[in-house]
XYZ file of C-alpha atoms in Angstrom:
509
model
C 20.131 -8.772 -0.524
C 19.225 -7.943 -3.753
C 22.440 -6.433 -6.521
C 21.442 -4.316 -8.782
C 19.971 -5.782 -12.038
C 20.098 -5.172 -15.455
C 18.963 -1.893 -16.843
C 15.186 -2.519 -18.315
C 13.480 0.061 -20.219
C 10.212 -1.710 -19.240
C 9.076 -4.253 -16.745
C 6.506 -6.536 -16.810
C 4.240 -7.271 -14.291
C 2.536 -10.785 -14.111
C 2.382 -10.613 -10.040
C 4.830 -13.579 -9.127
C 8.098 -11.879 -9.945
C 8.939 -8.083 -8.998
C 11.294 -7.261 -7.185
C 12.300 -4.077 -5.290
C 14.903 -2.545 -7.455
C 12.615 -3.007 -10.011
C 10.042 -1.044 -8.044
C 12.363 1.781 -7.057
C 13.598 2.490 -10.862
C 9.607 2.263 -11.588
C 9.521 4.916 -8.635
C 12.247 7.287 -9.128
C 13.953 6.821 -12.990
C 10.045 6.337 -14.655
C 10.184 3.134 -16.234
C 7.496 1.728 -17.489
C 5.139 -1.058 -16.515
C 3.214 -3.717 -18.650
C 0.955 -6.308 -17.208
C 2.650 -10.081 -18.998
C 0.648 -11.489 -21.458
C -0.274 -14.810 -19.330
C -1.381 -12.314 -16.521
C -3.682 -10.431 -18.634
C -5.033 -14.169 -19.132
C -5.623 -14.899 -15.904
C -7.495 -11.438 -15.256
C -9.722 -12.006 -17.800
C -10.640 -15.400 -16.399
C -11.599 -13.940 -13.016
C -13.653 -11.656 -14.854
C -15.227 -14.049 -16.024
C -15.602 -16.163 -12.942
C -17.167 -13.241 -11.063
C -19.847 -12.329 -13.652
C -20.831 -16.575 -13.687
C -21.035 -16.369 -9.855
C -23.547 -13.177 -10.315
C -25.478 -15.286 -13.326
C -26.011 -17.879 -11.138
C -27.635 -15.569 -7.865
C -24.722 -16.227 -5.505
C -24.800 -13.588 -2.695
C -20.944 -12.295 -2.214
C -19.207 -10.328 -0.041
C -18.914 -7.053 -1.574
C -20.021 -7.540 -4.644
C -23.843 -7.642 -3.923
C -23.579 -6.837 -0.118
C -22.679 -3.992 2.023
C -19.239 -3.475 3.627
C -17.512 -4.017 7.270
C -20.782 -4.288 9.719
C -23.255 -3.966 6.661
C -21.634 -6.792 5.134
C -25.455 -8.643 5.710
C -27.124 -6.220 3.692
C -27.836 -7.383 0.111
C -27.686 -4.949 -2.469
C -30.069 -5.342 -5.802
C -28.749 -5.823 -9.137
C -29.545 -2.410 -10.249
C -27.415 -0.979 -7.819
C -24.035 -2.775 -7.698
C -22.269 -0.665 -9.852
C -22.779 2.099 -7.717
C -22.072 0.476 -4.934
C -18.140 0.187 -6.075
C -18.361 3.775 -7.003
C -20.049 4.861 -3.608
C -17.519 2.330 -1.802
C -14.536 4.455 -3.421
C -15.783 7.778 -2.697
C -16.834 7.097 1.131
C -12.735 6.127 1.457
C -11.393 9.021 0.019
C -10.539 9.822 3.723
C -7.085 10.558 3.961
C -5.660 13.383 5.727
C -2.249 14.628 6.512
C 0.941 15.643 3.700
C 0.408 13.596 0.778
C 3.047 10.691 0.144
C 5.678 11.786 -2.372
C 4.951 10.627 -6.141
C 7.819 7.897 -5.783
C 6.171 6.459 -3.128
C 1.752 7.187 -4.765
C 4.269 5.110 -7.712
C 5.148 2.093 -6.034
C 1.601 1.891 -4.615
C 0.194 1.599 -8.236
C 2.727 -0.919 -9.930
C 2.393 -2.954 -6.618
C -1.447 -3.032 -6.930
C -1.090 -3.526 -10.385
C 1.106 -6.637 -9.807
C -1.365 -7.907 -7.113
C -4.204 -7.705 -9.466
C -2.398 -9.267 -12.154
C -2.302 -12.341 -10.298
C -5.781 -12.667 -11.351
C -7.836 -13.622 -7.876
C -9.793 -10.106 -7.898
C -12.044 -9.663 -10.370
C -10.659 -6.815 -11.932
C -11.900 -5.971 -15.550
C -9.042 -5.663 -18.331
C -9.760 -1.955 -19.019
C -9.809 -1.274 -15.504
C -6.360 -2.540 -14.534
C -4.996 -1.510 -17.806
C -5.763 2.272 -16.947
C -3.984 1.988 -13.797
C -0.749 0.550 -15.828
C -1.580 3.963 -18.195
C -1.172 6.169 -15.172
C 1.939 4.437 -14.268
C 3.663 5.034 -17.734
C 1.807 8.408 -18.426
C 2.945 9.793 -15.105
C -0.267 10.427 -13.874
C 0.321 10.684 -9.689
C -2.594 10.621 -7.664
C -2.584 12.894 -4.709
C -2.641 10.505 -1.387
C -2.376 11.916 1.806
C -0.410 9.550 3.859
C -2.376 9.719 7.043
C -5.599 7.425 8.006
C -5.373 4.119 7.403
C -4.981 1.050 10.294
C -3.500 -1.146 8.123
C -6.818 -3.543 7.792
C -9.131 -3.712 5.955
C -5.795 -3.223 3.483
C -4.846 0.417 2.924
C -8.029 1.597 2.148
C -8.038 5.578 2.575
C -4.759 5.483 0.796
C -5.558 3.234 -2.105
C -8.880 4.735 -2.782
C -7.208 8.474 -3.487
C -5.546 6.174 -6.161
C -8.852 4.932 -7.406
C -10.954 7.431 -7.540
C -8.752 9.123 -10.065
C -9.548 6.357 -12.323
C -13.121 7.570 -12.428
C -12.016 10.647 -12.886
C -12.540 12.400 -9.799
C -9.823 13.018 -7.110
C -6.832 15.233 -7.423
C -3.607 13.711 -9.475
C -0.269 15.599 -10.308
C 0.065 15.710 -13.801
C 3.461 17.641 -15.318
C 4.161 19.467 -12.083
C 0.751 20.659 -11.653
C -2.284 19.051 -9.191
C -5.176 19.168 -11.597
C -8.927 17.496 -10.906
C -8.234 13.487 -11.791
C -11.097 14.023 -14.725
C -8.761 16.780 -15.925
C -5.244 14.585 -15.066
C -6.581 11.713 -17.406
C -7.452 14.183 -20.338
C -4.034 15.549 -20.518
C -2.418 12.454 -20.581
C -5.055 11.252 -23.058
C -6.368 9.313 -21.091
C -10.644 7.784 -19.983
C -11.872 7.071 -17.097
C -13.757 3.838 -16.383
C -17.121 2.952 -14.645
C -16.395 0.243 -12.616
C -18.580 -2.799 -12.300
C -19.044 -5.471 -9.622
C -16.149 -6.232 -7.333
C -13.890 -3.774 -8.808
C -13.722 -0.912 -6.117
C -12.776 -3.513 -3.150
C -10.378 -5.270 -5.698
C -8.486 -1.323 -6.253
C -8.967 -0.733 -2.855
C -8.506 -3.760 -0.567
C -4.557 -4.026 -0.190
C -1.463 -3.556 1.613
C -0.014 -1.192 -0.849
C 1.122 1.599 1.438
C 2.934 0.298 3.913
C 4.735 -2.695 1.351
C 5.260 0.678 -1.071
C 6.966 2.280 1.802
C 8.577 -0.855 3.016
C 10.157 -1.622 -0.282
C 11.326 2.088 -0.844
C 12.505 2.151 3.056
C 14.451 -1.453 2.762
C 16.027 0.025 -0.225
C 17.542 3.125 1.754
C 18.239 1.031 4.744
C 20.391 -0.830 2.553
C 22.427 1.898 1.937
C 22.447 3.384 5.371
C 23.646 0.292 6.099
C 26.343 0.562 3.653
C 27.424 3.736 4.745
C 27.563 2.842 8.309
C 30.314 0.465 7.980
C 32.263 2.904 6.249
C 31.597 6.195 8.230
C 32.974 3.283 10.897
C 36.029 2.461 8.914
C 37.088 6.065 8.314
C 36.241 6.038 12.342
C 38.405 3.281 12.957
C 41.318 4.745 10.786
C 41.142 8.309 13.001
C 41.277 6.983 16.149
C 43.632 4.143 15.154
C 41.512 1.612 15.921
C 42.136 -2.255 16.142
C 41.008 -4.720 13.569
C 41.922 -7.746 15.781
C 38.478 -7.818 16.966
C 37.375 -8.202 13.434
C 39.349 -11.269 12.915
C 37.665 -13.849 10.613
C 38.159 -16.898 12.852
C 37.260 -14.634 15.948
C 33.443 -13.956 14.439
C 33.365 -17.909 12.797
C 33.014 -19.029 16.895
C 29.931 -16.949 16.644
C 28.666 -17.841 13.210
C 25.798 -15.471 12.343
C 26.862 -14.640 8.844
C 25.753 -10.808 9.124
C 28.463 -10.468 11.760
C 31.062 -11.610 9.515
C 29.678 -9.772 6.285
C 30.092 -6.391 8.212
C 33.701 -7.669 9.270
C 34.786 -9.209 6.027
C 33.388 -5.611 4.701
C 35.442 -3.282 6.707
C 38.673 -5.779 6.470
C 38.987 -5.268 3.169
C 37.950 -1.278 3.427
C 40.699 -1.231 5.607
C 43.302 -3.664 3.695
C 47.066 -1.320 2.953
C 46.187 0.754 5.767
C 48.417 2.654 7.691
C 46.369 3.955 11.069
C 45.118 0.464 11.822
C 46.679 -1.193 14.872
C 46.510 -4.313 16.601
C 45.771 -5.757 19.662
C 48.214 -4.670 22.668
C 49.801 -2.665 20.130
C 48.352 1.208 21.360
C 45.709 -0.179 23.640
C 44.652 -4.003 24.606
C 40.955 -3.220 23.584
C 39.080 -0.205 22.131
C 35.185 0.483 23.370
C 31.985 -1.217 22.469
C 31.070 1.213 19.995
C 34.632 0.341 17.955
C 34.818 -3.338 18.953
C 31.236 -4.665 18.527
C 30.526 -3.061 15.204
C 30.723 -6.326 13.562
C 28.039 -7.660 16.302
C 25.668 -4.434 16.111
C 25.793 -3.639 12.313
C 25.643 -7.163 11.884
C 22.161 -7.622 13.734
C 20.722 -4.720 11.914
C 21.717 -6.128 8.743
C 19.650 -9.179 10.136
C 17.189 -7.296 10.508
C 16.906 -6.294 6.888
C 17.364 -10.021 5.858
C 14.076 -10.889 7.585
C 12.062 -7.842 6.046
C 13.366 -8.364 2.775
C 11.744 -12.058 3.205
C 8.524 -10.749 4.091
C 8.140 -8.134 1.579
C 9.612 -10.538 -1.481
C 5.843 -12.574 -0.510
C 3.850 -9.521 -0.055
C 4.922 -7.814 -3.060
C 3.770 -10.934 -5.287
C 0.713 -11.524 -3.231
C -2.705 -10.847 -3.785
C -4.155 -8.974 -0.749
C -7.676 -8.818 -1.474
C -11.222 -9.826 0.020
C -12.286 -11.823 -1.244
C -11.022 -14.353 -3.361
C -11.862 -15.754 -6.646
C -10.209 -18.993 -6.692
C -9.206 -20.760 -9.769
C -12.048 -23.336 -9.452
C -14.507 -20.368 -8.886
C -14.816 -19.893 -5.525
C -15.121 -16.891 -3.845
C -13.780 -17.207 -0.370
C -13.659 -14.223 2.460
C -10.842 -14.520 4.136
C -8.056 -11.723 5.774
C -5.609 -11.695 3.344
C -5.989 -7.979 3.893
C -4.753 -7.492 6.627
C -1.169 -5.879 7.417
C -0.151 -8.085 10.180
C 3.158 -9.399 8.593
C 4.180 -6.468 7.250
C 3.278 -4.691 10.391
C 6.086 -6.549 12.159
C 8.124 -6.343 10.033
C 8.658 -2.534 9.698
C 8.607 -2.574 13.116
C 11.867 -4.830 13.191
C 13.260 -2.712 10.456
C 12.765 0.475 12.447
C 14.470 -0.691 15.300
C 17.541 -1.986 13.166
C 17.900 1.658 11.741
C 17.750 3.245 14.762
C 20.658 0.929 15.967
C 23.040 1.963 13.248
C 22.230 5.712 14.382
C 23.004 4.928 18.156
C 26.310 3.193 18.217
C 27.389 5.906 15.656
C 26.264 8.679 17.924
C 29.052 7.089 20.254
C 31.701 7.021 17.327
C 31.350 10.713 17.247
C 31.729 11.255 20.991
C 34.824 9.466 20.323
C 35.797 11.211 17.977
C 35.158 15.227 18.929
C 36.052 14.387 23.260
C 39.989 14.792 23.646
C 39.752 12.975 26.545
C 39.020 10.143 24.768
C 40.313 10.741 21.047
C 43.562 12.483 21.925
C 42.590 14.808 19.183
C 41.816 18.681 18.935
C 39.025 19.778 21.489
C 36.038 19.048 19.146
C 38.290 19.052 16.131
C 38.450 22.697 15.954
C 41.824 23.835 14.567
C 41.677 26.926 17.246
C 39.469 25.697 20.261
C 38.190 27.887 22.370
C 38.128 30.526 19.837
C 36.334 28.389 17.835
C 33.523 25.338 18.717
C 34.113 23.042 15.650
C 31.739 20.203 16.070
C 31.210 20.294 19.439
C 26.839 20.982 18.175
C 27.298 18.681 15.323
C 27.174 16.086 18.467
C 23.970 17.852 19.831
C 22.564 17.286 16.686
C 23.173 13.395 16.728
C 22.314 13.103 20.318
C 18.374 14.807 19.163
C 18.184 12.676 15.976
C 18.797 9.317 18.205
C 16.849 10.395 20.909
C 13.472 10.837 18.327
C 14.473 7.552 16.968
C 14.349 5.899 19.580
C 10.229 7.254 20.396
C 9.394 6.483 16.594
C 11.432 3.270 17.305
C 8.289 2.007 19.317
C 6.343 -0.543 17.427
C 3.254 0.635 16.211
C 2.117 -2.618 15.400
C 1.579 -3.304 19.275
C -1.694 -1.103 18.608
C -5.245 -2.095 17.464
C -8.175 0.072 17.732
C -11.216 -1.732 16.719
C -13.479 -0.416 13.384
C -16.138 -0.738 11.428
C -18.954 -1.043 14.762
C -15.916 -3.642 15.790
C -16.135 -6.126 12.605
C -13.080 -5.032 12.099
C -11.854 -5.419 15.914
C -7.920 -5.673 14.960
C -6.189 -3.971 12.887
C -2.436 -3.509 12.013
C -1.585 -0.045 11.915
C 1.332 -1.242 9.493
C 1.055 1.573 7.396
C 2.343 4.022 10.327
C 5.319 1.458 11.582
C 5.804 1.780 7.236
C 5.741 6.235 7.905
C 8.406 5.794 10.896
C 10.841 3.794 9.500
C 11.157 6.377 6.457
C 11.916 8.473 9.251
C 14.101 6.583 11.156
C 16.169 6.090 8.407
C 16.804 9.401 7.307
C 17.218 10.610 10.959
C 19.876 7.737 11.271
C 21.325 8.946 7.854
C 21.939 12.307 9.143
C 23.483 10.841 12.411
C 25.765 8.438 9.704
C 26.585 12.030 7.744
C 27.934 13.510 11.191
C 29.774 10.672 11.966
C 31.436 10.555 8.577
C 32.328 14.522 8.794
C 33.914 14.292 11.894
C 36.188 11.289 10.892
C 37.180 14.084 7.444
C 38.062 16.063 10.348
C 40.062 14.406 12.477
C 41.546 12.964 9.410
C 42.205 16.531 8.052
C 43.571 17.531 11.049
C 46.141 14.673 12.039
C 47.433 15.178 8.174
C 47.220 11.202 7.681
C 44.822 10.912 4.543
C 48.175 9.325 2.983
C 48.278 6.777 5.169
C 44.140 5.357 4.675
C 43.325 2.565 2.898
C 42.694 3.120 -0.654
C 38.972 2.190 -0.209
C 38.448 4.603 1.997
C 40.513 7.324 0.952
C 38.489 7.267 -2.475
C 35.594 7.731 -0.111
C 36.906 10.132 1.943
C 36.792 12.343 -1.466
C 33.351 11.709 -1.974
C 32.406 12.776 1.361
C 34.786 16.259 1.007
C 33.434 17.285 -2.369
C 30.396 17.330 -0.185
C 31.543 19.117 2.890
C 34.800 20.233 2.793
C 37.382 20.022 5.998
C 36.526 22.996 8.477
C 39.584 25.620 8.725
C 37.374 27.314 10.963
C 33.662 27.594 12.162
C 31.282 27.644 9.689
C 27.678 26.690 8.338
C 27.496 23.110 7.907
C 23.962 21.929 8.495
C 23.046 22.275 4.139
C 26.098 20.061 3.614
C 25.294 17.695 6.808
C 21.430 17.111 4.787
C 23.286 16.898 1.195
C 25.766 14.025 2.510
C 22.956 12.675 4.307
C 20.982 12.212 1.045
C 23.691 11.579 -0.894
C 24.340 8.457 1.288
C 20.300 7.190 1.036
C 20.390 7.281 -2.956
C 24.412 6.137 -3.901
C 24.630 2.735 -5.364
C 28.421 2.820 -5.232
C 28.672 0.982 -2.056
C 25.778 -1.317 -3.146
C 27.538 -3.145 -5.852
C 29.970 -3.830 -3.228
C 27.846 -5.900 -1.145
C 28.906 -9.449 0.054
């Protein structure tokens, strides 16, 4: 996993070395973006290459031929340039609630960076306005519904594109303005793109790598606050940390395991409710004992995506290629397939962290099996306490586990079935957003009914300090119930709270 790295007032782009904090400070503080000197280099050579390639009467694949199924129909020279612009404006097909301007952000600087690698085509002015947009905050509106993941992200990218020519709809200063209008406020022109450059803006995996990077980042954190909504578990129900012994997990040595079990030992080091085996109970449930085996495989789980998208976000993605030695190749380098999977795989290690936790708060609120207060009410039976906080668990894991169904299993054939599979990687990229902010909101409940029984039993003296410091985080949030109330603003606000706090982060192992 990636710490955090040093603040930078602007990075640079030269499509071999972003990274995904970098993208979400791009995305969410607004820093800026420049495309690296040697980058710019190499774009203008593939300019070049493409425009010798045209000199010399070389037929190529979407440059001077249709698209898809029409890719055998030659287009005269007179006519190429609007054939990019009629390529853009026949994908400006989107439907559904636009994407959120962090997320239209990271699609741009991760285009940017894949053009920068210089195998597109792309003219200078062209890419540069996109970088322009980036630092002038100029958001395109993208609707984050219709694309299958191959050819690239096409109805998504293209609502990004076409507001380079000054068409479209863009957000400019809290307003959705015309794109012609959006560039003039910023002081900014539009360009008339030449040969090549509408597939190069357009063919991409943008969307769902955008969403992946944004989504890893959160998981990260959900991941994070798992283990400690766990610990502060573990301290209210007195739980035993023999099963998190270090030469226990090194028999079984899959280094996420230990990570999560390291992690909560020292959470838990100078506490005073932690027991040991035979000492209450010889062994506490699954959903107590094996969090070093569950968390631990979801934190696997992020390993392997954060693999895939450290390639994809430094890879060009387009069709087709202008090699170095001035070939143009079509190949598929499009298509979503490997980030497909891997949201999938991410989607089902969020939903994980949500379901054992759902179990931690059974624990916690059934005095059959806690001990405790009837639902941690201080006057049951008069009052509920969190006895519907549960409910609300049990419905956020149960829609996980539907979006938890991999999308990328799915292929509908396109394009008069050219295009016969597809990825659908952008919606796997869609679900795991909302996996992991259902699972956050399972993680908030879980961490409020730990305050609770905490509050209750009087024993926040006796916590370790690690998570007694955290236990005030969580109250200055959502205070301890003396009686029923409305808690479902403060359930979202912790639950938000625990998808954008770096506190635990710089923790990591």
């Amino acid at each position: 996993m990636i710490k955090s790295t040093l603040i930078q007032k602007v990075v640079e782009l030269d499509g071999e070395t972003l990274n995904r904090r970098q993208i979400e400070r791009i995305a969410y503080e607004g820093v800026e973006v420049k495309i690296s000197n040697h980058a710019m280099e190499r774009v203008r050579a593939s300019r070049k290459r493409i425009e010798k390639q045209l000199k010399d009467g070389r037929v190529i694949y979407g440059v001077n031929t249709g698209f898809g199924k029409l890719s055998d129909v030659e287009i005269p020279e007179d006519d190429i340039a609007q054939l990019q612009l009629n390529l853009i404006r026949a994908d400006v097909v989107g439907v559904g609630e636009p994407f959120s301007k962090q997320i239209v952000r990271a699609m741009m600087v991760l285009r940017a960076n894949a053009l920068a690698k210089g195998f597109s085509g792309i003219k200078e002015d062209t890419l540069q306005l996109l970088v322009d947009m980036i630092n002038r905050e100029v958001h395109p509106v993208v609707p984050c519904k219709g694309s299958v993941g191959a050819s690239g992200d096409l109805a998504p990218l293209a609502h990004i594109a076409i507001v380079l020519l000054g068409e479209g709809r863009a957000e400019y200063n809290g307003e959705v303005l015309p794109g012609g209008e959006a560039l003039k406020r910023a002081g900014l022109e539009p360009v008339t793109l030449q040969a090549k450059e509408g597939l190069a803006l357009i063919n991409g995996t943008q969307a769902m790598t955008a969403n992946g990077v944004i989504g890893l980042n959160e998981a990260e954190r959900l991941g994070l606050a798992a283990d400690m909504a766990a610990s502060l578990t573990m301290e209210a129900l007195q739980g035993i940390i023999t099963a998190f012994d270090n030469e226990l997990l090194a028999v079984r040595p899959h280094k996420e395991l230990e990570f999560v079990a390291s992690r909560i030992r020292g959470w838990l080091d100078g506490s005073k409710r932690i027991t040991s085996q035979g000492q209450i109970r010889m062994q506490d449930a699954y959903s107590i004992r094996c969090i070093p085996q569950v968390h631990g495989a979801s934190w696997q789980s992020l390993q392997y995506v954060e693999d895939r998208l450290n390639v994809e976000m430094n890879s060009a993605t387009d069709n087709p290629i202008i090699l170095e030695n001035g070939e143009v190749i079509s190949g598929g380098h499009f298509h979503g397939q490997p980030i497909a999977l891997a949201m999938d795989f991410m989607k089902v290690g969020a939903a994980e962290w949500a379901n054992i936790s759902e179990r931690r708060i059974e624990r916690l609120i059934n005095p059959q099996l806690s001990g405790l207060s009837p639902f941690l009410a201080k006057d049951p039976g008069l009052e509920t306490g969190l006895m519907v906080a549960q409910y609300a668990a049990a419905a956020l894991v149960s829609e996980n586990k539907v979006l938890a169904h991999p999308a990328s299993v799915d292929s509908i054939p396109t394009s008069a079935n050219q295009e016969d599979h597809v990825s659908m990687g952008t919606i796997g990229s869609r679900q795991v957003r909302e996996i992991i902010h259902n699972s956050a909101r399972v993680i908030a409940i879980e961490m409020i009914c730990a305050s609770q029984a905490i509050y209750l039993e009087q024993v926040e003296n006796q916590l370790a300090p690690a998570t007694r410091t955290y236990l005030k985080k969580i109250r200055e949030i959502c205070p301890p119930l003396d009686g029923d109330r409305d808690i479902s603003v403060e359930m979202e606000a912790l639950a938000q709270y625990l998808l954008r706090d770096d506190t635990l982060v710089e923790e990591l192992v």
